[in-house]
Short mmCIF file of C-alpha atoms in Angstrom, two decimals:
data_model
loop_
_atom_site.label_atom_id
_atom_site.label_comp_id
_atom_site.label_asym_id
_atom_site.label_seq_id
_atom_site.Cartn_x
_atom_site.Cartn_y
_atom_site.Cartn_z
CA MET A 15 -47.84 -98.65 -14.05
CA ARG A 16 -44.41 -97.23 -14.94
CA LEU A 17 -41.68 -97.52 -12.35
CA ASP A 18 -39.73 -94.49 -13.64
CA LEU A 19 -42.76 -92.21 -13.39
CA PHE A 20 -43.56 -93.66 -9.96
CA THR A 21 -40.03 -92.88 -8.74
CA ASP A 22 -40.27 -89.37 -10.23
CA LEU A 23 -43.47 -88.72 -8.32
CA TRP A 24 -41.87 -89.81 -5.06
CA LEU A 25 -38.81 -87.64 -5.69
CA GLU A 26 -41.02 -84.69 -6.54
CA ARG A 27 -43.26 -85.01 -3.49
CA LYS A 28 -40.93 -86.40 -0.82
CA HIS A 29 -40.71 -83.13 1.12
CA ARG A 30 -44.46 -82.73 1.35
CA PHE A 31 -44.78 -86.33 2.51
CA ALA A 32 -42.05 -85.84 5.12
CA LEU A 33 -43.91 -82.80 6.45
CA TRP A 34 -47.07 -84.85 6.96
CA CYS A 35 -45.07 -87.59 8.71
CA ILE A 36 -43.66 -84.97 11.08
CA THR A 37 -47.19 -83.64 11.69
CA LEU A 38 -48.41 -87.12 12.54
CA VAL A 39 -45.49 -87.81 14.87
CA GLY A 40 -46.14 -84.39 16.40
CA TRP A 41 -49.77 -85.33 17.06
CA SER A 42 -48.67 -88.56 18.78
CA ALA A 43 -46.19 -86.59 20.86
CA ALA A 44 -48.89 -84.05 21.77
CA CYS A 45 -51.19 -86.88 22.87
CA ALA A 46 -48.40 -88.30 25.03
CA LEU A 47 -47.72 -84.87 26.55
CA LEU A 48 -51.40 -84.27 27.25
CA PHE A 49 -52.03 -87.76 28.62
CA PRO A 50 -51.59 -86.83 32.29
CA VAL A 51 -53.92 -83.85 31.87
CA LEU A 52 -56.63 -85.33 29.66
CA ALA A 53 -56.81 -88.91 30.89
CA ASP A 54 -58.96 -87.87 33.85
CA GLU A 55 -61.27 -85.58 31.89
CA ILE A 56 -64.92 -86.54 32.02
CA TRP A 57 -65.47 -86.13 28.28
CA ILE A 58 -62.81 -88.75 27.58
CA ASP A 59 -64.86 -91.14 29.73
CA ALA A 60 -68.00 -90.26 27.82
CA LEU A 61 -66.32 -90.83 24.47
CA VAL A 62 -64.80 -94.13 25.56
CA GLU A 63 -68.24 -95.20 26.81
CA ARG A 64 -69.78 -94.38 23.44
CA PHE A 65 -67.15 -96.15 21.40
CA ASN A 66 -66.59 -99.18 23.58
CA PRO A 67 -67.80 -99.49 27.19
CA ASN A 68 -65.60 -102.56 27.81
CA LEU A 69 -62.35 -100.64 27.60
CA ASP A 70 -60.51 -99.19 30.52
CA ARG A 71 -59.88 -95.45 30.55
CA GLU A 72 -56.18 -95.62 29.68
CA ALA A 73 -56.54 -97.86 26.64
CA GLY A 74 -59.61 -95.89 25.62
CA TYR A 75 -57.68 -92.62 25.72
CA TRP A 76 -54.90 -93.91 23.49
CA LEU A 77 -57.20 -95.62 21.01
CA LEU A 78 -59.43 -92.58 20.80
CA MET A 79 -56.65 -90.07 20.33
CA LEU A 80 -54.61 -92.13 17.88
CA PRO A 81 -56.29 -94.67 15.55
CA ALA A 82 -59.89 -93.48 15.98
CA PHE A 83 -59.35 -89.69 15.65
CA GLY A 84 -55.72 -88.82 15.01
CA LEU A 85 -54.84 -91.08 12.11
CA PRO A 86 -58.12 -90.86 10.16
CA VAL A 87 -58.11 -87.07 10.42
CA PHE A 88 -54.42 -86.42 9.70
CA GLY A 89 -53.93 -89.35 7.33
CA GLY A 90 -57.25 -88.62 5.64
CA ALA A 91 -56.45 -84.92 5.24
CA PHE A 92 -53.07 -85.79 3.72
CA ALA A 93 -54.59 -88.36 1.37
CA PHE A 94 -57.47 -86.12 0.36
CA LEU A 95 -55.29 -83.10 -0.36
CA GLU A 96 -52.49 -85.10 -1.99
CA GLY A 97 -54.97 -87.06 -4.12
CA GLY A 98 -56.46 -83.80 -5.34
CA ARG A 99 -53.07 -82.21 -5.95
CA LEU A 100 -52.00 -85.11 -8.15
CA PHE A 101 -54.56 -84.07 -10.74
CA LYS A 102 -55.56 -80.45 -10.23
CA GLY A 103 -53.95 -77.08 -10.80
CA GLN A 104 -52.67 -75.58 -14.01
CA ALA A 105 -49.04 -76.69 -13.60
CA VAL A 106 -50.04 -80.28 -12.77
CA ARG A 107 -52.46 -80.44 -15.70
CA HIS A 108 -49.74 -79.08 -18.01
CA SER A 109 -47.25 -81.71 -16.87
CA ILE A 110 -49.87 -84.47 -17.27
CA ALA A 111 -50.66 -83.20 -20.77
CA PHE A 112 -46.96 -83.13 -21.58
CA LEU A 113 -46.61 -86.76 -20.44
CA LEU A 114 -49.60 -87.71 -22.53
CA ALA A 115 -47.93 -86.23 -25.60
CA TYR A 116 -45.65 -89.29 -25.34
CA PRO A 117 -46.88 -92.72 -26.37
CA LEU A 118 -48.28 -93.52 -22.93
CA PRO A 119 -51.82 -94.74 -22.40
CA ARG A 120 -53.85 -92.64 -20.00
CA TRP A 121 -54.52 -95.59 -17.69
CA GLN A 122 -50.78 -96.01 -17.20
CA VAL A 123 -50.37 -92.42 -16.07
CA TYR A 124 -53.40 -92.75 -13.79
CA LEU A 125 -52.29 -96.07 -12.27
CA THR A 126 -48.82 -94.70 -11.58
CA ARG A 127 -50.30 -91.76 -9.67
CA LEU A 128 -52.70 -94.03 -7.82
CA ALA A 129 -49.82 -96.35 -6.90
CA TYR A 130 -47.88 -93.38 -5.52
CA LEU A 131 -50.92 -92.30 -3.50
CA SER A 132 -51.50 -95.84 -2.15
CA SER A 133 -47.86 -96.25 -1.15
CA ALA A 134 -47.79 -92.82 0.50
CA CYS A 135 -51.03 -93.58 2.40
CA PHE A 136 -49.63 -96.94 3.53
CA LEU A 137 -46.32 -95.47 4.68
CA LEU A 138 -48.03 -92.62 6.48
CA THR A 139 -50.34 -95.06 8.27
CA VAL A 140 -47.37 -97.19 9.32
CA VAL A 141 -45.51 -94.08 10.51
CA GLY A 142 -48.63 -93.09 12.44
CA PHE A 143 -48.97 -96.46 14.17
CA LEU A 144 -45.26 -96.75 14.93
CA SER A 145 -45.02 -93.23 16.34
CA ALA A 146 -48.21 -93.77 18.35
CA SER A 147 -46.85 -97.02 19.83
CA GLY A 148 -43.53 -95.34 20.58
CA MET A 149 -45.22 -92.48 22.43
CA ILE A 150 -47.46 -94.84 24.42
CA LEU A 151 -44.42 -96.86 25.51
CA LEU A 152 -42.36 -93.73 26.20
CA THR A 153 -44.99 -92.47 28.62
CA GLY A 154 -44.75 -95.75 30.54
CA ASN A 155 -48.12 -97.10 29.38
CA SER A 156 -48.74 -100.43 27.78
CA LEU A 157 -49.92 -100.80 24.20
CA PRO A 158 -53.70 -101.30 23.96
CA GLY A 159 -54.54 -104.84 22.87
CA GLY A 160 -54.89 -105.27 19.12
CA LEU A 161 -53.62 -101.79 18.30
CA PHE A 162 -51.88 -102.99 15.14
CA GLY A 163 -55.01 -104.92 14.16
CA LEU A 164 -56.49 -101.53 13.30
CA LEU A 165 -53.72 -100.79 10.78
CA PRO A 166 -55.24 -102.42 7.66
CA GLY A 167 -58.60 -100.75 8.18
CA THR A 168 -57.01 -97.36 8.87
CA PHE A 169 -54.89 -97.68 5.74
CA LEU A 170 -57.91 -98.52 3.59
CA LEU A 171 -59.86 -95.64 5.13
CA VAL A 172 -57.03 -93.19 4.43
CA LEU A 173 -56.72 -94.52 0.89
CA LEU A 174 -60.44 -94.14 0.33
CA LEU A 175 -60.24 -90.51 1.40
CA GLY A 176 -57.32 -90.11 -1.02
CA GLU A 177 -59.38 -91.56 -3.85
CA VAL A 178 -62.22 -89.17 -3.08
CA GLY A 179 -59.60 -86.40 -3.31
CA VAL A 180 -58.43 -87.76 -6.67
CA LEU A 181 -61.96 -87.88 -8.01
CA ILE A 182 -62.73 -84.34 -6.91
CA GLY A 183 -59.31 -83.16 -8.16
CA ILE A 184 -60.10 -84.56 -11.61
CA LEU A 185 -63.68 -83.33 -11.76
CA SER A 186 -63.50 -79.95 -10.10
CA PRO A 187 -61.26 -77.02 -10.90
CA SER A 188 -62.57 -75.20 -7.82
CA PHE A 189 -60.28 -75.03 -4.82
CA TRP A 190 -63.05 -74.26 -2.31
CA LEU A 191 -65.30 -77.04 -3.52
CA ASP A 192 -62.50 -79.49 -2.74
CA TRP A 193 -62.08 -78.18 0.78
CA LEU A 194 -65.81 -78.21 1.35
CA ALA A 195 -66.09 -81.78 0.09
CA GLY A 196 -63.19 -82.84 2.31
CA LEU A 197 -64.72 -81.28 5.41
CA VAL A 198 -68.12 -82.86 4.68
CA PHE A 199 -66.44 -86.24 4.21
CA LEU A 200 -64.50 -85.98 7.47
CA PHE A 201 -67.67 -84.89 9.26
CA LEU A 202 -69.55 -87.90 7.86
CA LEU A 203 -66.74 -90.11 9.09
CA PHE A 204 -67.46 -89.39 12.74
CA PHE A 205 -71.00 -88.04 12.70
CA PRO A 206 -72.83 -91.40 12.85
CA PHE A 207 -70.93 -92.26 16.05
CA GLY A 208 -72.29 -89.12 17.63
CA LEU A 209 -75.88 -90.22 17.01
CA THR A 210 -77.76 -92.10 19.62
CA ALA A 211 -79.69 -94.14 17.06
CA GLY A 212 -77.41 -97.10 17.56
CA ALA A 213 -75.49 -99.43 15.33
CA ASP A 214 -77.60 -98.79 12.21
CA ALA A 215 -76.38 -95.21 11.95
CA MET A 216 -72.77 -96.36 12.30
CA ARG A 217 -73.01 -98.18 9.00
CA TYR A 218 -73.11 -94.83 7.23
CA SER A 219 -69.62 -94.07 8.45
CA PRO A 220 -66.54 -95.38 6.66
CA LEU A 221 -64.95 -95.48 10.14
CA PHE A 222 -67.25 -98.40 10.97
CA TYR A 223 -65.76 -100.36 8.05
CA ALA A 224 -62.24 -99.39 9.00
CA LEU A 225 -62.28 -100.02 12.72
CA GLY A 226 -65.30 -102.26 13.25
CA GLU A 227 -68.60 -101.99 15.07
CA SER A 228 -66.96 -101.16 18.38
CA PRO A 229 -64.11 -99.14 17.00
CA LEU A 230 -61.96 -99.28 20.05
CA LEU A 231 -62.03 -103.03 20.40
CA GLY A 232 -58.90 -103.36 18.34
CA ARG A 233 -60.13 -106.38 16.46
CA VAL A 234 -59.99 -106.81 12.68
CA GLU A 235 -63.35 -107.55 11.15
CA ILE A 236 -62.65 -109.13 7.81
CA GLU A 237 -66.12 -108.54 6.32
CA ASN A 238 -65.90 -104.86 7.11
CA LEU A 239 -62.43 -104.65 5.62
CA LEU A 240 -63.69 -106.37 2.50
CA VAL A 241 -66.47 -103.80 2.16
CA LEU A 242 -63.95 -100.99 2.61
CA GLY A 243 -61.64 -102.66 0.11
CA LEU A 244 -64.53 -102.80 -2.34
CA PHE A 245 -65.16 -99.10 -1.79
CA CYS A 246 -61.48 -98.45 -2.50
CA ALA A 247 -61.60 -100.52 -5.68
CA ALA A 248 -64.74 -98.68 -6.78
CA GLY A 249 -63.10 -95.32 -5.94
CA GLY A 250 -60.03 -96.29 -7.97
CA LEU A 251 -62.15 -97.31 -10.94
CA ALA A 252 -64.29 -94.17 -10.75
CA GLY A 253 -61.13 -92.04 -10.70
CA GLY A 254 -59.73 -93.95 -13.67
CA TYR A 255 -62.94 -93.47 -15.63
CA ALA A 256 -62.99 -89.75 -14.83
CA PHE A 257 -59.31 -89.40 -15.83
CA GLU A 258 -59.91 -91.24 -19.09
CA ARG A 259 -62.59 -88.67 -19.95
CA LEU A 260 -60.67 -85.69 -18.55
CA GLU A 261 -60.15 -82.90 -21.06
CA LEU A 262 -56.73 -81.33 -20.63
CA GLU A 263 -57.43 -77.83 -21.88
CA MET B 171 -55.85 -89.86 -52.93
CA ARG B 172 -53.13 -87.39 -51.86
CA TYR B 173 -51.27 -88.38 -48.68
CA LEU B 174 -51.53 -85.65 -46.08
CA VAL B 175 -49.56 -85.43 -42.88
CA LEU B 176 -52.39 -83.59 -41.19
CA ARG B 177 -55.98 -83.21 -42.21
CA THR B 178 -58.80 -81.74 -40.19
CA GLU B 179 -62.36 -81.61 -41.41
CA ASN B 180 -64.87 -79.23 -39.93
CA LEU B 181 -63.24 -79.59 -36.52
CA SER B 182 -65.15 -77.89 -33.71
CA LYS B 183 -64.73 -77.78 -29.98
CA ASP B 184 -66.83 -76.02 -27.36
CA PHE B 185 -65.68 -75.34 -23.79
CA HIS B 186 -68.58 -74.71 -21.44
CA ARG B 187 -70.77 -73.66 -24.41
CA ARG B 188 -68.05 -71.27 -25.58
CA PRO B 189 -66.66 -72.17 -29.00
CA ALA B 190 -62.88 -72.71 -28.96
CA LEU B 191 -62.68 -74.16 -32.49
CA CYS B 192 -65.31 -73.58 -35.17
CA GLY B 193 -65.30 -75.77 -38.26
CA VAL B 194 -61.53 -75.80 -38.76
CA THR B 195 -60.55 -77.50 -42.02
CA LEU B 196 -56.83 -77.72 -42.76
CA GLU B 197 -54.46 -79.80 -44.85
CA VAL B 198 -50.71 -80.11 -44.35
CA ASP B 199 -48.53 -81.79 -46.96
CA PRO B 200 -45.42 -83.88 -46.27
CA GLY B 201 -42.33 -81.72 -46.01
CA GLU B 202 -44.34 -78.58 -45.39
CA VAL B 203 -43.77 -75.98 -42.68
CA PHE B 204 -47.26 -74.86 -41.77
CA GLY B 205 -48.04 -71.95 -39.49
CA LEU B 206 -50.99 -71.22 -37.24
CA LEU B 207 -51.08 -67.47 -36.68
CA GLY B 208 -53.42 -65.83 -34.25
CA PRO B 209 -53.69 -64.02 -30.96
CA SER B 210 -53.84 -65.80 -27.63
CA GLY B 211 -57.13 -67.68 -27.25
CA SER B 212 -57.80 -67.92 -30.99
CA GLY B 213 -57.75 -71.75 -30.99
CA LYS B 214 -54.19 -72.64 -32.06
CA SER B 215 -53.24 -74.57 -28.92
CA THR B 216 -56.71 -76.12 -28.75
CA LEU B 217 -56.12 -77.54 -32.22
CA PHE B 218 -52.85 -79.12 -31.03
CA HIS B 219 -54.65 -80.52 -27.99
CA VAL B 220 -57.24 -82.18 -30.22
CA LEU B 221 -54.53 -83.62 -32.47
CA LEU B 222 -52.77 -85.14 -29.44
CA ASP B 223 -56.05 -86.41 -27.97
CA PHE B 224 -55.83 -84.28 -24.81
CA ILE B 225 -59.33 -83.11 -25.63
CA ARG B 226 -62.03 -84.58 -27.86
CA PRO B 227 -63.66 -82.55 -30.61
CA SER B 228 -67.36 -81.71 -30.39
CA HIS B 229 -67.69 -82.18 -34.16
CA GLY B 230 -65.49 -83.09 -37.09
CA GLN B 231 -62.51 -85.32 -37.58
CA ALA B 232 -58.73 -85.01 -37.44
CA LEU B 233 -56.33 -87.34 -39.23
CA VAL B 234 -52.65 -87.25 -38.30
CA LEU B 235 -50.26 -89.18 -40.57
CA GLY B 236 -53.33 -90.83 -42.06
CA MET B 237 -54.64 -92.06 -38.68
CA ASP B 238 -57.60 -90.90 -36.66
CA CYS B 239 -55.99 -89.06 -33.76
CA GLN B 240 -58.56 -90.37 -31.27
CA ARG B 241 -58.72 -94.03 -32.28
CA ASN B 242 -54.99 -94.30 -32.89
CA GLY B 243 -53.80 -91.83 -30.28
CA LEU B 244 -50.85 -93.94 -29.13
CA LYS B 245 -49.54 -94.61 -32.65
CA VAL B 246 -49.95 -90.95 -33.55
CA ARG B 247 -48.06 -89.75 -30.46
CA ARG B 248 -45.25 -92.20 -31.18
CA LEU B 249 -44.65 -90.49 -34.53
CA VAL B 250 -45.24 -86.89 -33.48
CA GLY B 251 -42.99 -84.47 -31.58
CA TYR B 252 -44.62 -81.79 -29.46
CA LEU B 253 -43.46 -78.64 -27.74
CA PRO B 254 -46.19 -77.30 -25.44
CA GLN B 255 -46.81 -73.61 -24.90
CA ASN B 256 -46.34 -74.00 -21.15
CA LEU B 257 -43.57 -76.39 -20.29
CA THR B 258 -43.34 -77.57 -16.68
CA LEU B 259 -40.12 -79.44 -15.94
CA PRO B 260 -39.68 -81.58 -12.81
CA LYS B 261 -37.32 -80.58 -10.02
CA GLY B 262 -34.40 -82.57 -8.68
CA VAL B 263 -33.04 -83.83 -12.02
CA THR B 264 -30.52 -82.42 -14.43
CA ALA B 265 -31.49 -81.44 -17.96
CA GLY B 266 -29.47 -84.41 -19.27
CA GLN B 267 -31.23 -86.88 -16.96
CA LEU B 268 -34.56 -85.43 -18.02
CA LEU B 269 -33.76 -85.97 -21.70
CA GLU B 270 -32.80 -89.57 -20.90
CA ARG B 271 -36.18 -90.02 -19.24
CA PHE B 272 -37.91 -88.58 -22.28
CA ALA B 273 -35.94 -91.00 -24.43
CA ALA B 274 -37.02 -93.90 -22.18
CA LEU B 275 -40.66 -92.85 -22.55
CA ARG B 276 -40.21 -93.24 -26.28
CA GLY B 277 -38.97 -96.78 -25.80
CA GLY B 278 -35.26 -96.02 -25.47
CA LEU B 279 -33.66 -93.74 -28.02
CA GLU B 280 -30.03 -93.22 -28.94
CA MET B 281 -28.99 -90.09 -27.06
CA ALA B 282 -26.38 -88.97 -29.60
CA PHE B 283 -28.83 -86.86 -31.63
CA ALA B 284 -30.33 -85.36 -28.46
CA HIS B 285 -26.86 -84.34 -27.28
CA ASP B 286 -26.13 -82.93 -30.72
CA LEU B 287 -29.31 -80.84 -30.57
CA ALA B 288 -28.51 -79.67 -27.04
CA ALA B 289 -25.07 -78.59 -28.24
CA ARG B 290 -26.59 -76.71 -31.17
CA PHE B 291 -28.90 -74.82 -28.80
CA GLN B 292 -26.01 -74.35 -26.37
CA VAL B 293 -27.87 -75.71 -23.38
CA ASN B 294 -25.90 -77.06 -20.43
CA LEU B 295 -27.21 -80.56 -19.72
CA GLU B 296 -25.43 -80.71 -16.35
CA LEU B 297 -27.67 -78.01 -14.87
CA ALA B 298 -30.57 -78.97 -12.60
CA CYS B 299 -33.95 -78.27 -14.20
CA GLU B 300 -34.95 -75.80 -11.48
CA ARG B 301 -31.83 -73.74 -12.28
CA LEU B 302 -32.57 -73.49 -16.00
CA SER B 303 -33.57 -70.11 -17.38
CA ALA B 304 -36.84 -69.73 -19.29
CA ALA B 305 -34.85 -69.83 -22.54
CA ASP B 306 -33.03 -73.03 -21.51
CA ARG B 307 -36.29 -74.71 -20.52
CA ARG B 308 -37.66 -73.85 -23.94
CA LYS B 309 -34.54 -75.32 -25.55
CA ILE B 310 -34.96 -78.56 -23.59
CA GLY B 311 -38.53 -78.62 -24.83
CA LEU B 312 -37.33 -78.20 -28.39
CA VAL B 313 -34.68 -80.92 -28.04
CA GLN B 314 -37.23 -83.44 -26.74
CA ALA B 315 -39.62 -82.53 -29.58
CA PHE B 316 -37.02 -83.16 -32.28
CA MET B 317 -34.84 -85.88 -30.75
CA HIS B 318 -36.76 -88.90 -32.07
CA ARG B 319 -36.83 -87.46 -35.60
CA PRO B 320 -40.63 -87.47 -35.83
CA GLU B 321 -42.61 -87.36 -39.05
CA LEU B 322 -44.60 -84.42 -37.76
CA ILE B 323 -43.58 -81.82 -35.19
CA LEU B 324 -46.09 -79.59 -33.44
CA LEU B 325 -44.48 -76.51 -31.93
CA ASP B 326 -46.52 -74.15 -29.78
CA GLU B 327 -44.85 -70.73 -29.53
CA PRO B 328 -41.39 -72.26 -30.16
CA SER B 329 -39.34 -69.07 -30.18
CA ARG B 330 -40.90 -67.53 -27.07
CA ASP B 331 -38.17 -66.68 -24.55
CA LEU B 332 -35.40 -67.68 -27.01
CA GLU B 333 -32.50 -65.35 -27.72
CA THR B 334 -31.79 -64.44 -31.36
CA ALA B 335 -29.01 -67.03 -31.86
CA ALA B 336 -31.23 -69.85 -30.59
CA GLN B 337 -34.10 -68.62 -32.76
CA LEU B 338 -31.86 -68.77 -35.83
CA GLU B 339 -30.71 -72.26 -34.85
CA LEU B 340 -34.34 -73.31 -34.51
CA TYR B 341 -35.14 -71.97 -37.99
CA ARG B 342 -32.12 -73.87 -39.40
CA LEU B 343 -33.28 -77.06 -37.69
CA ILE B 344 -36.79 -76.66 -39.06
CA ALA B 345 -35.35 -76.14 -42.54
CA GLU B 346 -33.25 -79.32 -42.20
CA PHE B 347 -36.25 -81.37 -41.12
CA ARG B 348 -38.28 -79.90 -43.93
CA ALA B 349 -35.54 -80.91 -46.39
CA GLU B 350 -35.76 -84.49 -45.07
CA GLY B 351 -39.46 -84.51 -45.95
CA ARG B 352 -40.72 -84.07 -42.37
CA SER B 353 -43.49 -81.63 -41.59
CA VAL B 354 -43.62 -78.94 -38.95
CA VAL B 355 -46.70 -77.14 -37.69
CA ILE B 356 -45.95 -73.97 -35.72
CA ALA B 357 -48.39 -71.98 -33.64
CA SER B 358 -47.25 -68.43 -33.06
CA GLN B 359 -48.36 -64.86 -32.50
CA SER B 360 -45.37 -63.52 -34.40
CA VAL B 361 -46.13 -62.36 -37.93
CA SER B 362 -42.45 -62.00 -38.79
CA GLU B 363 -41.69 -65.57 -37.69
CA MET B 364 -44.56 -66.93 -39.76
CA GLU B 365 -43.60 -65.06 -42.92
CA ARG B 366 -39.99 -66.03 -42.45
CA ILE B 367 -40.20 -69.79 -42.04
CA CYS B 368 -43.62 -71.04 -43.11
CA ASP B 369 -44.66 -72.33 -46.52
CA ARG B 370 -48.29 -71.65 -45.68
CA VAL B 371 -50.00 -69.97 -42.78
CA ALA B 372 -53.54 -70.39 -41.43
CA ILE B 373 -54.85 -67.20 -39.86
CA PHE B 374 -56.93 -67.93 -36.75
CA HIS B 375 -59.56 -65.63 -35.36
CA GLN B 376 -61.84 -66.62 -32.48
CA GLY B 377 -61.55 -70.34 -33.23
CA ARG B 378 -62.03 -69.98 -36.98
CA VAL B 379 -59.56 -70.11 -39.85
CA ILE B 380 -60.23 -66.86 -41.70
CA ALA B 381 -57.55 -67.35 -44.36
CA VAL B 382 -54.76 -69.66 -45.43
CA GLU B 383 -51.96 -67.69 -47.04
CA ARG B 384 -48.70 -68.74 -48.65
CA GLY B 385 -45.61 -67.48 -46.84
CA ALA B 386 -44.63 -65.41 -49.86
CA GLN B 387 -48.14 -63.90 -49.98
CA LEU B 388 -47.86 -62.99 -46.35
CA ARG B 389 -44.48 -61.39 -46.97
CA ALA B 390 -45.90 -59.41 -49.91
CA ARG B 391 -48.78 -58.17 -47.77
CA ALA B 392 -46.62 -57.57 -44.74
CA ILE B 393 -46.72 -54.10 -43.31
CA ARG B 394 -43.61 -52.50 -41.83
CA LYS B 395 -43.33 -49.30 -39.91
CA ILE B 396 -40.33 -47.35 -41.18
CA GLU B 397 -38.61 -44.45 -39.46
CA MET B 398 -35.78 -42.67 -41.31
CA ARG B 399 -33.53 -39.87 -40.14
CA PHE B 400 -31.75 -37.74 -42.71
CA ALA B 401 -28.78 -35.39 -42.42
CA ASN B 402 -30.94 -32.50 -43.76
CA PRO B 403 -34.67 -31.78 -44.03
CA VAL B 404 -36.26 -33.58 -47.01
CA ASN B 405 -39.18 -32.71 -49.26
CA PRO B 406 -42.04 -35.12 -48.38
CA GLN B 407 -43.46 -34.89 -51.91
CA ILE B 408 -40.83 -37.25 -53.24
CA PHE B 409 -42.33 -40.10 -51.12
CA VAL B 410 -45.98 -39.29 -51.87
CA GLY B 411 -45.90 -40.90 -55.27
CA LEU B 412 -44.75 -44.30 -53.99
CA SER B 413 -47.61 -46.79 -54.35
CA ASN B 414 -47.08 -48.94 -51.25
CA ILE B 415 -46.47 -46.11 -48.77
CA ASN B 416 -49.09 -45.16 -46.18
CA GLN B 417 -49.40 -42.97 -43.12
CA LEU B 418 -46.56 -40.71 -44.28
CA ILE B 419 -45.42 -38.13 -41.73
CA CYS B 420 -42.47 -35.79 -42.31
CA ASP B 421 -40.97 -33.87 -39.44
CA GLN B 422 -38.03 -31.79 -40.73
CA ASN B 423 -35.26 -34.36 -41.22
CA LYS B 424 -37.36 -37.34 -40.04
CA VAL B 425 -39.79 -39.43 -42.08
CA PHE B 426 -42.26 -41.93 -40.64
CA CYS B 427 -44.40 -44.19 -42.80
CA THR B 428 -45.77 -47.71 -43.23
CA VAL B 429 -44.81 -49.86 -46.18
CA GLN B 430 -46.88 -52.75 -47.42
CA GLY B 431 -44.71 -55.47 -48.97
CA ASP B 432 -41.37 -54.74 -50.55
CA PRO B 433 -39.61 -51.56 -49.23
CA ASP B 434 -37.28 -51.39 -52.23
CA ALA B 435 -38.81 -48.28 -53.85
CA LEU B 436 -38.78 -46.39 -50.57
CA LEU B 437 -35.14 -47.19 -49.91
CA LYS B 438 -34.09 -46.22 -53.44
CA THR B 439 -35.93 -42.91 -53.11
CA ALA B 440 -34.42 -42.25 -49.69
CA SER B 441 -30.93 -43.02 -50.95
CA GLN B 442 -30.94 -39.73 -52.93
CA PHE B 443 -30.27 -38.08 -49.57
CA ARG B 444 -27.81 -38.72 -46.82
CA VAL B 445 -29.54 -41.21 -44.48
CA LEU B 446 -28.30 -41.15 -40.87
CA ASP B 447 -30.52 -43.85 -39.45
CA ILE B 448 -33.28 -46.25 -40.48
CA ILE B 449 -35.54 -48.26 -38.19
CA SER B 450 -37.90 -50.91 -39.52
CA GLN B 451 -40.52 -52.34 -37.17
CA GLN B 452 -42.82 -55.29 -37.64
CA PRO B 453 -46.46 -54.41 -37.10
CA THR B 454 -48.29 -55.93 -34.16
CA LEU B 455 -50.71 -58.77 -34.72
CA GLU B 456 -53.54 -56.33 -33.99
CA GLU B 457 -52.34 -54.02 -36.78
CA VAL B 458 -52.09 -56.89 -39.27
CA TYR B 459 -55.60 -58.10 -38.48
CA GLN B 460 -56.99 -54.58 -38.80
CA THR B 461 -55.19 -53.57 -41.96
CA VAL B 462 -55.18 -56.87 -43.88
CA TYR B 463 -58.39 -58.57 -42.74
CA GLY B 464 -60.33 -55.59 -41.42
CA ILE B 465 -61.14 -57.22 -38.08
CA PRO B 466 -59.80 -56.76 -34.55
CA ALA B 467 -57.42 -59.54 -33.51
CA TYR B 468 -58.87 -59.76 -30.03
CA ALA B 469 -62.51 -60.28 -29.20
CA ALA B 470 -64.21 -57.20 -27.81
#
């Protein structure tokens, strides 16, 4: 990885990143504003029941709206789109080709971009958790137990989505295919939890590996994190392999 | 065996089953200015991309400075300067900072020569990259291509967007590098540029090299459109006998024609009368392909 290229990427993309941070903070604020209205809704009860029957309604509401739905969707969308944008589009491909006209190995260029993506995903996740906690406290509620225990899994999940974006950005020149793939991936994230088949179906969702078998429990499950970490490593390697073979026309 | 700066052998590349390069075989000697002339999409940039290992050939081999450009990509790119056709510069940095970054990517270069080049091209290094004009961006691209004094320089449409003074400075710079024994390969769509600065020119057509001509040969075969305006009507018969004149049209005191090669005879004949104005135009690439090679420049 090259530090100068890494810094350049951050300088180049800081505004876009800031916009996503504001979106995430906005979502947390919206959840806090809607809390008095939604907390008594019956569907919130049903969702909390499905995800973790042991939780009380208040903690269930916050965990559902923030780490279970809010962060994976917003963070994942950011990571997926940003990952794709790091490698696709004519202007980006031209600037990558221009860099590669210098004596830089391809893996160095790839690793630098992946490092930027990882750091952005991590920062966005932290911003998400901090803003969520702030909003919960501001509304006079107490933080659900183990909220920050969900941070590592959420970060890895967001990163994995980013790596899928990278892979599709390298392999596909089609804009719509990317969006379609992103939507399918986000759907797959939550779909197994909507099935009544039980815990077996959950294992098809990356959310299970990020947040655990009972996602709202707020407990870190190391084995699951390791599996997710392995997925991330595999995603990173697959992206690197694809970039090594990428033809910059 | 003769040392060649660039040698390609039967180089071919297909994109989605569409041939972009077809059996391109070229040789460039040290200290030679070599041109790649052809319309857009004829394979010139693709050849550069293969040489820099952005893309891999479907068939054939390319040696740059005696090294296989795929196996020794890093070493090759250390010794080669490159100006891309489409140059995207980052935002938020000045042109000077950008050149320093380019120097750092080459392992830390002395900036004196880069500043000298920037001064020659009259580009303001204090300006932010996003505020640079298209011509200034091109100049920055040229400075970074030359600033490490490479053995071989690949320039893709170097004079595009440049004003006349900068173009002349570029030609002077190329001549200086040539005199130092360095080689320059230029891809361009401009016939006049090729005949002016290149020792030899490869003519590209739909991914193939259809001819390699010497610069002088190209000049001799060059076609110019001439328009002359005289003070009084002239007799067209006096121009009919000139051997290299074609498409002669006389309209009272105006004469239009095309001249292949040297216009000396035409000018001497015209000088018998009082000439008010003379306009000489370079033919388009399409006209050169049609008249010299008998093929359309662009695919139907």
